[in-house]
Amino acid sequence: MQLILLGLPGVGKGTQAKVLASHLGLLHISTGDMFRDAAEKKTSLGLSAQEFMSKGQLVPDEVTINMLLERISENDAQKGIMLDGFPRTIPQAKALDEALKNRNSPIDAVLYIKVPEVELLARLTGRWTCSECGEIYHTQTNPPKKEELCDLCDGVLSQRADDQPDTVSDRLNANREWTEQLVTYYEDFSKLHSIDGTGEMEEITERLISVIEMVSAER
Ligand code: AP5
Ligand code: MG
Ligand code: ZN
């Protein structure tokens, strides 16, 4: 299957993608994680992406599209993909459609996770991420067992630079309109499924799985 997780910053795309991709045997691809890895390695792609990310802006389409198309052409992406944070603009969606058409594996479903914006600020400013394995925590809703250490690998937890309140609001502004346009775009292809992203994480996983099972049965 080829699935997209769509939604504003903080709706739980990364949290859910980790669980679902391993449950379904899909490759989890997060363009945000790819940019952060590249920035940490100080590659030229990473350094130029970081300039946009630190201001809460989108990285230009050309750079993002090339990076993503290259990634999905690799061997491990042929088993099926779960995209997290891509596409984020209409040109990105069109480039993806074109690439998937060429390999005869179109998008099966777009899972649009919705959470009221008032909750997103609290989610993002309380987020801590494992610097080793990428596991996602929250100081209130999903705290690690040991303070500032990952439950899974004992790695040190850190806060993302773009999770400061000011940058969070810039990120929401940069994404809001495009998200609405993508919703319309995928509705037109009858691929869009809206999912309530509020409540317990496990409950949301179940909601997503039931939609995916329905889509899979209709294939
Ligand atoms: P990216 O890393 O994708 O960030 P984002 O879209 O802003 O989304 P987040 O990762 O912040 O949120 P999430 O939905 O994954 O939520 P999470 O599961 O962590 O992108 C970063 C930047 O890279 C962009 O700003 C842009 O500059 C650039 N970029 C990336 N892709 C791009 C593209 N395609 N085009 C252009 N630029 C691009 O959850 C958040 C918190 O909430 C966590 O603490 C979690 O524990 C908690 N939480 C999760 N679920 C629940 C729940 N049910 N109840 C309570 N708390 C919960
Ligand atoms: Mg994420
Ligand atoms: Zn870890």
mmCIF file of C-alpha atoms in Angstrom, residues 52-155:
data_model
loop_
_atom_site.group_PDB
_atom_site.id
_atom_site.type_symbol
_atom_site.label_atom_id
_atom_site.label_comp_id
_atom_site.label_asym_id
_atom_site.label_seq_id
_atom_site.Cartn_x
_atom_site.Cartn_y
_atom_site.Cartn_z
ATOM 1 C CA PHE A 52 13.746 27.420 6.221
ATOM 2 C CA MET A 53 12.945 24.999 9.033
ATOM 3 C CA SER A 54 14.315 27.274 11.732
ATOM 4 C CA LYS A 55 11.917 29.996 10.577
ATOM 5 C CA GLY A 56 8.973 27.614 10.411
ATOM 6 C CA GLN A 57 8.780 27.958 6.634
ATOM 7 C CA LEU A 58 8.431 25.229 4.029
ATOM 8 C CA VAL A 59 11.578 24.082 2.262
ATOM 9 C CA PRO A 60 11.250 24.949 -1.464
ATOM 10 C CA ASP A 61 9.402 22.396 -3.577
ATOM 11 C CA GLU A 62 12.232 21.642 -5.960
ATOM 12 C CA VAL A 63 14.584 20.513 -3.186
ATOM 13 C CA THR A 64 11.884 18.602 -1.318
ATOM 14 C CA ILE A 65 10.472 16.854 -4.382
ATOM 15 C CA ASN A 66 13.890 15.705 -5.619
ATOM 16 C CA MET A 67 14.815 14.340 -2.212
ATOM 17 C CA LEU A 68 11.526 12.445 -1.839
ATOM 18 C CA LEU A 69 11.487 11.013 -5.363
ATOM 19 C CA GLU A 70 15.000 9.730 -4.893
ATOM 20 C CA ARG A 71 14.030 8.088 -1.594
ATOM 21 C CA ILE A 72 10.960 6.312 -2.958
ATOM 22 C CA SER A 73 12.961 4.917 -5.857
ATOM 23 C CA GLU A 74 15.185 2.933 -3.479
ATOM 24 C CA ASN A 75 14.699 -0.820 -2.998
ATOM 25 C CA ASP A 76 13.296 -0.700 0.529
ATOM 26 C CA ALA A 77 10.479 1.613 -0.639
ATOM 27 C CA GLN A 78 9.082 -0.925 -3.102
ATOM 28 C CA LYS A 79 7.246 -2.857 -0.351
ATOM 29 C CA GLY A 80 4.945 0.151 0.155
ATOM 30 C CA ILE A 81 5.307 3.517 1.832
ATOM 31 C CA MET A 82 3.775 5.544 4.624
ATOM 32 C CA LEU A 83 4.469 9.197 3.896
ATOM 33 C CA ASP A 84 4.585 11.564 6.869
ATOM 34 C CA GLY A 85 4.797 15.279 6.065
ATOM 35 C CA PHE A 86 4.863 14.866 2.292
ATOM 36 C CA PRO A 87 3.206 16.118 0.134
ATOM 37 C CA ARG A 88 2.690 19.520 1.700
ATOM 38 C CA THR A 89 1.943 21.547 -1.431
ATOM 39 C CA ILE A 90 0.003 20.898 -4.643
ATOM 40 C CA PRO A 91 3.157 20.741 -6.818
ATOM 41 C CA GLN A 92 4.517 18.100 -4.406
ATOM 42 C CA ALA A 93 1.266 16.106 -4.664
ATOM 43 C CA LYS A 94 1.360 16.240 -8.461
ATOM 44 C CA ALA A 95 5.012 15.184 -8.637
ATOM 45 C CA LEU A 96 4.254 12.256 -6.333
ATOM 46 C CA ASP A 97 1.245 11.161 -8.391
ATOM 47 C CA GLU A 98 3.334 11.232 -11.534
ATOM 48 C CA ALA A 99 6.147 9.173 -10.001
ATOM 49 C CA LEU A 100 3.757 6.591 -8.556
ATOM 50 C CA LYS A 101 1.878 6.355 -11.845
ATOM 51 C CA ASN A 102 5.145 5.460 -13.556
ATOM 52 C CA ARG A 103 5.676 2.557 -11.187
ATOM 53 C CA ASN A 104 2.023 1.503 -11.274
ATOM 54 C CA SER A 105 1.403 1.907 -7.542
ATOM 55 C CA PRO A 106 -0.877 4.903 -6.991
ATOM 56 C CA ILE A 107 -1.749 6.361 -3.597
ATOM 57 C CA ASP A 108 -4.330 4.134 -1.863
ATOM 58 C CA ALA A 109 -5.467 6.563 0.811
ATOM 59 C CA VAL A 110 -4.759 9.929 2.381
ATOM 60 C CA LEU A 111 -5.356 9.837 6.125
ATOM 61 C CA TYR A 112 -6.132 13.373 7.220
ATOM 62 C CA ILE A 113 -5.638 13.686 10.979
ATOM 63 C CA LYS A 114 -7.538 16.584 12.526
ATOM 64 C CA VAL A 115 -6.879 18.199 15.915
ATOM 65 C CA PRO A 116 -8.096 21.657 17.029
ATOM 66 C CA GLU A 117 -5.274 24.177 16.748
ATOM 67 C CA VAL A 118 -5.465 25.162 20.429
ATOM 68 C CA GLU A 119 -4.245 21.666 21.332
ATOM 69 C CA LEU A 120 -1.375 21.692 18.845
ATOM 70 C CA LEU A 121 0.666 24.368 20.614
ATOM 71 C CA ALA A 122 0.625 22.376 23.872
ATOM 72 C CA ARG A 123 1.535 19.187 22.034
ATOM 73 C CA LEU A 124 4.509 20.725 20.238
ATOM 74 C CA THR A 125 5.984 22.770 23.066
ATOM 75 C CA GLY A 126 5.894 19.671 25.325
ATOM 76 C CA ARG A 127 7.454 17.306 22.790
ATOM 77 C CA TRP A 128 10.781 15.572 23.425
ATOM 78 C CA THR A 129 12.383 13.242 20.861
ATOM 79 C CA CYS A 130 15.046 10.559 21.277
ATOM 80 C CA SER A 131 18.267 11.678 19.618
ATOM 81 C CA GLU A 132 19.214 8.036 18.966
ATOM 82 C CA CYS A 133 16.079 6.237 17.714
ATOM 83 C CA GLY A 134 13.615 9.090 17.083
ATOM 84 C CA GLU A 135 10.951 7.851 19.550
ATOM 85 C CA ILE A 136 8.511 10.677 20.374
ATOM 86 C CA TYR A 137 7.509 11.677 23.926
ATOM 87 C CA HIS A 138 5.492 14.408 25.593
ATOM 88 C CA THR A 139 6.143 15.826 29.053
ATOM 89 C CA GLN A 140 2.456 15.461 30.016
ATOM 90 C CA THR A 141 0.695 13.027 27.718
ATOM 91 C CA ASN A 142 3.489 10.521 27.063
ATOM 92 C CA PRO A 143 6.386 11.039 29.494
ATOM 93 C CA PRO A 144 9.478 8.770 29.436
ATOM 94 C CA LYS A 145 9.931 6.453 32.446
ATOM 95 C CA LYS A 146 13.317 8.006 33.264
ATOM 96 C CA GLU A 147 13.625 11.768 33.001
ATOM 97 C CA GLU A 148 15.122 12.891 29.667
ATOM 98 C CA LEU A 149 16.054 9.305 28.644
ATOM 99 C CA CYS A 150 14.415 7.135 25.990
ATOM 100 C CA ASP A 151 12.440 4.086 27.240
ATOM 101 C CA LEU A 152 13.492 2.074 24.196
ATOM 102 C CA CYS A 153 17.217 2.750 23.890
ATOM 103 C CA ASP A 154 18.310 4.954 26.821
ATOM 104 C CA GLY A 155 19.208 7.666 24.282
#
